[in-house]
mmCIF file of C-alpha atoms and ligand atoms in Angstrom:
data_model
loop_
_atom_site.group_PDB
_atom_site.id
_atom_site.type_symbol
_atom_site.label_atom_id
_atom_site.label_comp_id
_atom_site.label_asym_id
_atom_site.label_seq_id
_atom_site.Cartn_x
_atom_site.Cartn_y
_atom_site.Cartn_z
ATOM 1 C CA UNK W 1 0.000 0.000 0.000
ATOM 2 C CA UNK W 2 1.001 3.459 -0.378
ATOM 3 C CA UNK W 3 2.109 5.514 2.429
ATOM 4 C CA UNK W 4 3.641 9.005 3.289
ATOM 5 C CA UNK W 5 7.192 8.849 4.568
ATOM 6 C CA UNK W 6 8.170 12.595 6.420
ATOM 7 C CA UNK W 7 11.293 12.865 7.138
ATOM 8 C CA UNK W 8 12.204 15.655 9.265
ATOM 9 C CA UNK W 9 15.118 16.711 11.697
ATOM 10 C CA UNK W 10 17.549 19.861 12.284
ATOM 11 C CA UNK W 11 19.113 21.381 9.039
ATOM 12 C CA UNK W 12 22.302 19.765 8.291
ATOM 13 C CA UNK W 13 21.886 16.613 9.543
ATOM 14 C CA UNK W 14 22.087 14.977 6.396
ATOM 15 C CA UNK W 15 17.930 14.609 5.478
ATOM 16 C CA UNK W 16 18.407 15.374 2.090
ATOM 17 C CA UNK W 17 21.608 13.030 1.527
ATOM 18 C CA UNK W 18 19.609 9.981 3.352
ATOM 19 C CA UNK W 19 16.451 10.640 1.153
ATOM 20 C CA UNK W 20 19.110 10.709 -1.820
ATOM 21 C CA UNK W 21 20.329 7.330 -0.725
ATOM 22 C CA UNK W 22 16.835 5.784 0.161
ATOM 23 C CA UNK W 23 15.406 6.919 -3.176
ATOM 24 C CA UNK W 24 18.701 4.832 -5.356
ATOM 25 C CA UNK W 25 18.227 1.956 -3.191
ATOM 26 C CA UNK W 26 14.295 1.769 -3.211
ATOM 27 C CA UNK W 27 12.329 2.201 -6.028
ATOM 28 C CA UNK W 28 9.401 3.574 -6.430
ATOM 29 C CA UNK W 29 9.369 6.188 -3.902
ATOM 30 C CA UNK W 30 8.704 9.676 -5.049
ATOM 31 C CA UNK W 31 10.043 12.873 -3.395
ATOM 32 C CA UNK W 32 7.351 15.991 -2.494
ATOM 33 C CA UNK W 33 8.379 19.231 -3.990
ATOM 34 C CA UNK W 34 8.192 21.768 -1.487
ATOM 35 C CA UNK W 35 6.991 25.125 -1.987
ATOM 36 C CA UNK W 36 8.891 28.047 -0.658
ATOM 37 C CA UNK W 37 9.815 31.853 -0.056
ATOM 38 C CA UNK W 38 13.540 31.103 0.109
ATOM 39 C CA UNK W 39 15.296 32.362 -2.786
ATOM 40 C CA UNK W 40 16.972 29.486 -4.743
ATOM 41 C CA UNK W 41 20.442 28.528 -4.023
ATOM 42 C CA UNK W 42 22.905 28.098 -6.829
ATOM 43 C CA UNK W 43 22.155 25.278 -8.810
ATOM 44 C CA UNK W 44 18.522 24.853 -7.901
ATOM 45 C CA UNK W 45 15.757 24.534 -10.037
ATOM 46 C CA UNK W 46 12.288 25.679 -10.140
ATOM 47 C CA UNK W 47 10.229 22.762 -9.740
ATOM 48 C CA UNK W 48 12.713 20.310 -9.362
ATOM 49 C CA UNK W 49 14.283 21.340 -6.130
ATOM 50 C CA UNK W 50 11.541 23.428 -4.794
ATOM 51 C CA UNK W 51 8.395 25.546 -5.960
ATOM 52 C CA UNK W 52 9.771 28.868 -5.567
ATOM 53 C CA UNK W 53 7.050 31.509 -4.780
ATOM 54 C CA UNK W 54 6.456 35.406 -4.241
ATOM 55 C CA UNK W 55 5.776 35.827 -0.935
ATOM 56 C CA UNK W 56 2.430 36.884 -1.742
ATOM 57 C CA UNK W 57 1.814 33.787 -3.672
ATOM 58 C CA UNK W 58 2.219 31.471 -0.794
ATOM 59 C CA UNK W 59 0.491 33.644 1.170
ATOM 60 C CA UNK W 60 -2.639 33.391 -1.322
ATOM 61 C CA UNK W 61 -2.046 29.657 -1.684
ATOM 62 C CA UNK W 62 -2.291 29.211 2.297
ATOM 63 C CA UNK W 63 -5.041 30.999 2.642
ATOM 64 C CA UNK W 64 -6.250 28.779 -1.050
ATOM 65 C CA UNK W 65 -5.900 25.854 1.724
ATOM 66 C CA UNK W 66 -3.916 24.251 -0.708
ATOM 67 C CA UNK W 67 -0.694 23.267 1.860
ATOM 68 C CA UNK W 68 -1.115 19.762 3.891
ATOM 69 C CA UNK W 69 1.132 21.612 5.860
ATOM 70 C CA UNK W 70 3.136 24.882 6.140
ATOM 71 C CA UNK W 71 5.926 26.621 8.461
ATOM 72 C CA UNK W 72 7.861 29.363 9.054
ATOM 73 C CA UNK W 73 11.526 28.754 9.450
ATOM 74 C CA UNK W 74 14.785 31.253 9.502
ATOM 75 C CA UNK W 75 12.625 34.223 8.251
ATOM 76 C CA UNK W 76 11.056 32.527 4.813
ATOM 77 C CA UNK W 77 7.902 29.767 4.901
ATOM 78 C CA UNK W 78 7.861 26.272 3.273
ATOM 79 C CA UNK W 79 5.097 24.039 2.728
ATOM 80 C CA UNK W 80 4.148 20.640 1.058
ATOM 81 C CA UNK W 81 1.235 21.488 -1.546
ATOM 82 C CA UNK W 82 -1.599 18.611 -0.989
ATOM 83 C CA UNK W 83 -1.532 18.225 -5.097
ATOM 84 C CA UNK W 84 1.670 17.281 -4.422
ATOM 85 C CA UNK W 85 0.939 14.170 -2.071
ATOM 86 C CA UNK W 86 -2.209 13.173 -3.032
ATOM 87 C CA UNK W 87 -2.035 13.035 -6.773
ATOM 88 C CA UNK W 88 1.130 10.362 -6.350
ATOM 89 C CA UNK W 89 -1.200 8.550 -3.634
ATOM 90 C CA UNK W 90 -4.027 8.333 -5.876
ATOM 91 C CA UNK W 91 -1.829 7.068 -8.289
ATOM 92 C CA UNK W 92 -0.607 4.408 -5.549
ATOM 93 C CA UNK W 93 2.725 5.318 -5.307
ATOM 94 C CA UNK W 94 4.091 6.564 -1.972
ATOM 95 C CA UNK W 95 5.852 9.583 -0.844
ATOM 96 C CA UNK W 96 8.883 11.306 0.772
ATOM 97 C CA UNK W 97 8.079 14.366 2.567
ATOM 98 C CA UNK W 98 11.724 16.432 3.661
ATOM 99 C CA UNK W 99 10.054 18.564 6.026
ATOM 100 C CA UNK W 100 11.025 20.564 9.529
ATOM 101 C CA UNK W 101 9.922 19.995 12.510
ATOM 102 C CA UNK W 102 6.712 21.663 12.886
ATOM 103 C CA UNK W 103 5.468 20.501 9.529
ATOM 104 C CA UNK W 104 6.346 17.064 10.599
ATOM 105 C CA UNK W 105 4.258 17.398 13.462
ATOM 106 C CA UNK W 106 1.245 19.146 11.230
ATOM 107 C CA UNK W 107 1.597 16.126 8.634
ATOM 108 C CA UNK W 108 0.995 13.789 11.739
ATOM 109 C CA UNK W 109 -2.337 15.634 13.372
ATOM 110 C CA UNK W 110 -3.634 15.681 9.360
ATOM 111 C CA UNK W 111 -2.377 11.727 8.570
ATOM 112 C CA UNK W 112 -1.870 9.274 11.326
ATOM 113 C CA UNK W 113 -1.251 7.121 9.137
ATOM 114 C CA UNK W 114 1.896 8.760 7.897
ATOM 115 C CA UNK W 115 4.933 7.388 8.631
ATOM 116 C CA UNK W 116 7.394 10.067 10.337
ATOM 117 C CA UNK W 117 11.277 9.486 10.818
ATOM 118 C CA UNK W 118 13.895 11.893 13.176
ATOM 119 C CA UNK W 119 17.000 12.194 11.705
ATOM 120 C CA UNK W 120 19.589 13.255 14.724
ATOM 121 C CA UNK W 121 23.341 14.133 14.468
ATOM 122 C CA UNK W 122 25.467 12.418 16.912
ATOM 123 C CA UNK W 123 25.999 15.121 19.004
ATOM 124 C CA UNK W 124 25.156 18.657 18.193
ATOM 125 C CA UNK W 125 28.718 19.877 17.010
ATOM 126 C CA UNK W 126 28.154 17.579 14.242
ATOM 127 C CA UNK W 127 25.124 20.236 12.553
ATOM 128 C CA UNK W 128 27.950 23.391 12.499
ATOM 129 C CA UNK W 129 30.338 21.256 11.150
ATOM 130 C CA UNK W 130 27.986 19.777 8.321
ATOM 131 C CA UNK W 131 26.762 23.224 7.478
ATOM 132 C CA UNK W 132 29.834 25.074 7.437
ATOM 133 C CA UNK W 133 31.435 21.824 5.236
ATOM 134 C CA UNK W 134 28.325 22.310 2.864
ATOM 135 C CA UNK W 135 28.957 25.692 2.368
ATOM 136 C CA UNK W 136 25.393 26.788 0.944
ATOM 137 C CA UNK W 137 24.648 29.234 3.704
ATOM 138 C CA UNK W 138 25.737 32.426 5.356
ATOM 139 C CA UNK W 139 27.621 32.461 9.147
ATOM 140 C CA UNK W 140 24.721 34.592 9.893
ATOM 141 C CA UNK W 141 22.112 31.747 8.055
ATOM 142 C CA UNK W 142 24.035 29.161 9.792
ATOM 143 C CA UNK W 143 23.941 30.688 13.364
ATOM 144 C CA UNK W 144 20.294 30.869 12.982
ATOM 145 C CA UNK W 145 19.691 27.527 11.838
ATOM 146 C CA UNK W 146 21.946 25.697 14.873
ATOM 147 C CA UNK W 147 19.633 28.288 17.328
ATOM 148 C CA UNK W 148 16.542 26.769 15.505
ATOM 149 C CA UNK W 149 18.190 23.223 16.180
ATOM 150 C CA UNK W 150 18.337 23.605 19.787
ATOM 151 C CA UNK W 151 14.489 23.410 19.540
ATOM 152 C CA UNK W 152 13.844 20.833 17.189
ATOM 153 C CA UNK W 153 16.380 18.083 18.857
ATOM 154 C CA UNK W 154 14.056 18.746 22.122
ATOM 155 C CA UNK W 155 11.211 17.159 19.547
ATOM 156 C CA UNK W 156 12.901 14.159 18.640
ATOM 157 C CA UNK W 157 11.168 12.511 21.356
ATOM 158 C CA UNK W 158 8.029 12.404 19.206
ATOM 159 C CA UNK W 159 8.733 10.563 16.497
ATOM 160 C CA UNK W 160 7.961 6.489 16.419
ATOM 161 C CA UNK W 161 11.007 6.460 14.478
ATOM 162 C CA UNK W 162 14.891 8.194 15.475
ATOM 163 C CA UNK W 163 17.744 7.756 12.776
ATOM 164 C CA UNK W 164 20.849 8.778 14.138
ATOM 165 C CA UNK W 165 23.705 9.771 11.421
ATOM 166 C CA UNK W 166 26.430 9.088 12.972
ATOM 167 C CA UNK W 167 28.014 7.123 9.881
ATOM 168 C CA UNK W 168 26.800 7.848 6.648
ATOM 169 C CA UNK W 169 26.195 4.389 5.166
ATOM 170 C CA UNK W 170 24.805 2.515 8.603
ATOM 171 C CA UNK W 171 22.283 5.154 9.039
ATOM 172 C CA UNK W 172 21.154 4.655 5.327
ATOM 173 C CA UNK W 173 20.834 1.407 6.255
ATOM 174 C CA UNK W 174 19.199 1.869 8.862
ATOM 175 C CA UNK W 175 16.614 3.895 7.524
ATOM 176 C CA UNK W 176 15.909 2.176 4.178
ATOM 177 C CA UNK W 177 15.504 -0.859 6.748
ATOM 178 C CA UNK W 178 11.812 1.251 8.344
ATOM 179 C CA UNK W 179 10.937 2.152 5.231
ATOM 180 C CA UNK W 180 11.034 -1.448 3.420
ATOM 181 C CA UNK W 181 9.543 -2.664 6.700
ATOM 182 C CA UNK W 182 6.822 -0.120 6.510
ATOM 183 C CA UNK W 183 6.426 -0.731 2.817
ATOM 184 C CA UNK W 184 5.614 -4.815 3.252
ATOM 185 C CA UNK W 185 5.267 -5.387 7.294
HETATM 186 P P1 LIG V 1 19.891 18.520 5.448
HETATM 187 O O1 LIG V 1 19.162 18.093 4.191
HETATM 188 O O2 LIG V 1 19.387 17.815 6.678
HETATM 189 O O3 LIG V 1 19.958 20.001 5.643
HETATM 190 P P2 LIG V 1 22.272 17.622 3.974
HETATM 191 O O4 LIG V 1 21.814 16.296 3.441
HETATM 192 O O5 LIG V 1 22.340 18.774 3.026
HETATM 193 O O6 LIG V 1 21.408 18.030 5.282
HETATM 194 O O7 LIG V 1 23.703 17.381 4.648
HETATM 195 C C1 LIG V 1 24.457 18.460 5.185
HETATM 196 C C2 LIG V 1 25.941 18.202 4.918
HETATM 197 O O8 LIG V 1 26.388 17.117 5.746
HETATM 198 C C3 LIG V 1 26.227 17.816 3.485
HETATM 199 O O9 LIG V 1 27.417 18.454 3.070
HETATM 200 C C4 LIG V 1 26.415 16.295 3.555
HETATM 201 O O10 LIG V 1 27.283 15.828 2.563
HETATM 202 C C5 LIG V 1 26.981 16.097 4.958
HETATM 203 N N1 LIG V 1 26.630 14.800 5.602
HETATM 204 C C6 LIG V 1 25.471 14.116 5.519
HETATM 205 N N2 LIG V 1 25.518 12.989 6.251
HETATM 206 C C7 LIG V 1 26.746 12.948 6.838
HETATM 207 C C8 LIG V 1 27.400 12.035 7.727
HETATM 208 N N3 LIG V 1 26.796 10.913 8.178
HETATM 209 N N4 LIG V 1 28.645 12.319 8.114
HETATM 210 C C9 LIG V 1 29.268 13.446 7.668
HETATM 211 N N5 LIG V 1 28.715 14.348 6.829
HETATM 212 C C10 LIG V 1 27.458 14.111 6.419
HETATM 213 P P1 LIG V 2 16.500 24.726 3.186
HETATM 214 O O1 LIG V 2 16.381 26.218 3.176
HETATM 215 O O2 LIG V 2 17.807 24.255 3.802
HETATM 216 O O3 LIG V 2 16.233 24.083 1.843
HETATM 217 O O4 LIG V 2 15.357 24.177 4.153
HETATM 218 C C1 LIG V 2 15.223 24.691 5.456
HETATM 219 C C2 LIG V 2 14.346 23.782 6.276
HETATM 220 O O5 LIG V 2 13.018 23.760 5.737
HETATM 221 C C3 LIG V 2 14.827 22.322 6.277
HETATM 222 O O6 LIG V 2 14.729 21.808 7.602
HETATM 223 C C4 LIG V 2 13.843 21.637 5.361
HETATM 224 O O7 LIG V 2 13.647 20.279 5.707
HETATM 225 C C5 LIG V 2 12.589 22.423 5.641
HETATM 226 N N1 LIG V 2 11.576 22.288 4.593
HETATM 227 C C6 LIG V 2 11.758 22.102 3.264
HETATM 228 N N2 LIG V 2 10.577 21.989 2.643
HETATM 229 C C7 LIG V 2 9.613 22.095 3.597
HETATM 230 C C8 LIG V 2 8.189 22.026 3.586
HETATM 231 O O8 LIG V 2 7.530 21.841 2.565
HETATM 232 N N3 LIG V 2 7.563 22.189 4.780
HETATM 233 C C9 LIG V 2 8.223 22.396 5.947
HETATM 234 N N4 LIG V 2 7.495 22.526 7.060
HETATM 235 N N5 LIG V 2 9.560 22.444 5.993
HETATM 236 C C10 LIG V 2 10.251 22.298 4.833
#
């Protein structure tokens, strides 16, 4: 059966790199494009990497009720557009939300039935160090985002499932190991 995967956790902890992973190793699994406010980074597409919209035209799609869930986060807003989840349900395939923490928890009040994974760094050192080594954002981006951390690793507590990514390749393991368990219990 289809189901909704959301995988959520502090930025820089390597969400996008699992999914990445997950999405080589099984098939079939389709990744939500997320609206958002942000302006794109280099190298990112419209549509591919994100939906990116005027601020006013994510504020007239939220109040369109057309997000399954929406956030603020480090000053911009980001949201996963229903069409985009239920079109590939209807269609029976399932889905990969990468989502923050608030979202997450928005996705789980809407659908119970969703399927919602932590990803947590080893320790919290880890996140600056992953960030900085990316090199996509700003100190000043950067500094926000580990403050914004502090809050979301309280959360982790939540979640059925915790991935920690300590080592790359075990916690891919790891992870495609819940999903393919999920997938055919
Ligand atoms: P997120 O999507 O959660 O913001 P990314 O997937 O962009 O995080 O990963 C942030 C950075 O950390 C990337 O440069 C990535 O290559 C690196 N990274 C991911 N997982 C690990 C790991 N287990 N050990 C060391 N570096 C990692
Ligand atoms: P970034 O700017 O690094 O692409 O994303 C910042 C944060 O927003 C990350 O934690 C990312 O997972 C989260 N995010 C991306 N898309 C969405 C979305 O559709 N909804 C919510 N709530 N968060 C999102």
């Amino acid at each position: 059966m289809a189901k909704v995967f959301v995988i959520t956790g502090p930025s820089g902890v390597g969400k996008g790199t699992l999914i990445r992973i997950l999405r080589e190793r099984v098939p079939n699994l389709e990744l939500s494009v997320s609206a958002t406010t942000r302006p794109p980074r280099e190298g990112e597409r419209d549509g591919r990497d994100y939906h990116f919209l005027a601020r006013e035209e994510f504020a007239r799609r939220a109040d369109a009720n057309d997000f399954l869930e929406h956030a603020a986060y480090s000053g911009q807003r980001y949201g996963t557009l229903r069409s985009e989840v239920e079109r590939r349900l209807a269609a029976g395939r399932s889905v990969v939300l990468e989502i923050e923490v608030q979202g997450a928890r928005q996705v789980r009040a809407a659908m119970p039935e969703a399927v919602l994974v932590f990803i947590a760094p080893p320790d919290p050192a880890a996140l600056r160090a992953r960030l900085e080594g990316r090199g996509t954002d700003t100190p000043r981006a950067i500094s926000e985002r580990l403050r914004t951390a502090e809050l979301e690793l309280e959360a982790q507590q939540e979640f059925k499932y915790v991935v920690c990514n300590d080592e790359l390749e075990r916690a891919a393991e790891e992870l495609e190991r819940i999903v393919r368990d999920e997938l055919d219990p």
